[in-house]
CSV table of C-alpha atoms in Angstrom, one decimal:
chain,number,residue,atom,x,y,z
A,1,MET,CA,0.0,0.0,0.0
A,2,GLN,CA,1.4,3.3,-1.1
A,3,LEU,CA,0.0,6.1,1.0
A,4,THR,CA,1.5,9.5,1.2
A,5,PRO,CA,2.5,10.8,4.6
A,6,GLN,CA,-0.4,13.2,4.5
A,7,ALA,CA,-2.9,10.4,3.6
A,8,GLN,CA,-1.5,8.3,6.5
A,9,LYS,CA,-2.0,11.2,8.9
A,10,ILE,CA,-5.6,11.8,7.8
A,11,LEU,CA,-6.4,8.1,7.9
A,12,THR,CA,-5.0,7.8,11.4
A,13,LYS,CA,-6.7,10.9,12.6
A,14,ARG,CA,-10.1,10.2,11.2
A,15,TYR,CA,-10.6,6.5,10.6
A,16,VAL,CA,-8.1,4.4,12.6
A,17,LEU,CA,-9.7,2.8,15.7
A,18,LYS,CA,-8.4,4.2,19.0
A,19,ASN,CA,-8.5,3.0,22.6
A,20,ASP,CA,-9.9,5.0,25.5
A,21,GLN,CA,-6.8,7.1,25.7
A,22,GLY,CA,-6.9,8.0,22.0
A,23,THR,CA,-3.9,5.8,21.1
A,24,PRO,CA,-4.4,4.1,17.7
A,25,ILE,CA,-5.1,0.4,17.9
A,26,GLU,CA,-5.0,-0.4,14.2
A,27,THR,CA,-3.0,0.6,11.2
A,28,PRO,CA,-4.3,2.1,7.9
A,29,GLU,CA,-3.9,-1.3,6.3
A,30,GLN,CA,-6.0,-2.8,9.1
A,31,VAL,CA,-8.7,-0.1,8.5
A,32,PHE,CA,-9.0,-1.4,4.9
A,33,GLY,CA,-9.2,-5.0,6.2
A,34,ARG,CA,-11.9,-4.1,8.7
A,35,VAL,CA,-13.9,-2.2,6.2
A,36,ALA,CA,-13.5,-4.9,3.5
A,37,ALA,CA,-14.6,-7.7,5.9
A,38,ALA,CA,-17.7,-5.7,7.0
A,39,LEU,CA,-18.7,-5.0,3.4
A,40,ALA,CA,-18.2,-8.6,2.4
A,41,GLY,CA,-20.2,-9.7,5.5
A,42,VAL,CA,-23.5,-9.6,3.6
A,43,GLU,CA,-22.5,-12.6,1.4
A,44,LYS,CA,-24.3,-15.8,2.2
A,45,THR,CA,-21.3,-18.2,2.4
A,46,SER,CA,-17.9,-17.9,4.1
A,47,ALA,CA,-16.2,-18.6,0.7
A,48,LEU,CA,-17.9,-15.6,-0.9
A,49,ARG,CA,-17.2,-13.4,2.2
A,50,LYS,CA,-13.5,-14.3,2.0
A,51,TYR,CA,-13.4,-13.7,-1.7
A,52,TRP,CA,-15.1,-10.3,-1.6
A,53,ALA,CA,-13.2,-9.2,1.5
A,54,LYS,CA,-9.9,-9.8,-0.4
A,55,GLU,CA,-11.2,-8.1,-3.5
A,56,PHE,CA,-12.5,-5.0,-1.6
A,57,LYS,CA,-9.2,-4.7,0.3
A,58,THR,CA,-7.2,-4.9,-2.8
A,59,VAL,CA,-9.1,-2.1,-4.6
A,60,MET,CA,-8.8,0.1,-1.5
A,61,GLU,CA,-5.1,-0.6,-1.0
A,62,ASN,CA,-4.5,0.2,-4.7
A,63,LEU,CA,-6.5,3.4,-4.1
A,64,ASP,CA,-8.7,2.4,-7.1
A,65,PHE,CA,-11.7,3.0,-4.8
A,66,LEU,CA,-12.3,4.2,-1.3
A,67,PRO,CA,-15.7,4.0,0.4
A,68,ASN,CA,-17.2,7.2,1.8
A,69,SER,CA,-16.2,8.6,5.2
A,70,PRO,CA,-19.1,7.1,7.2
A,71,CYS,CA,-18.2,3.7,5.9
A,72,LEU,CA,-14.5,4.0,6.6
A,73,ALA,CA,-15.2,5.3,10.1
A,74,ASN,CA,-17.9,2.9,11.1
A,75,ALA,CA,-17.8,-0.4,9.2
A,76,GLY,CA,-16.8,-3.3,11.3
A,77,ARG,CA,-17.1,-1.4,14.6
């Protein structure tokens, strides 16, 4: 995943899960994994959930597509 320092800063500030003290508890890559798993969670079988989670994560990591802010902030929470 090739994020600019500014993009990493924004992802960390806005979308990375934090503990009660405000310390990040996931990385930007984990944000994409969390969101991808939540989006794929609607599939009926575990094989399809696994397939689509991988596909969603790949397009996000390649910056081909990013879901909107509410999705990045809340999916999988």
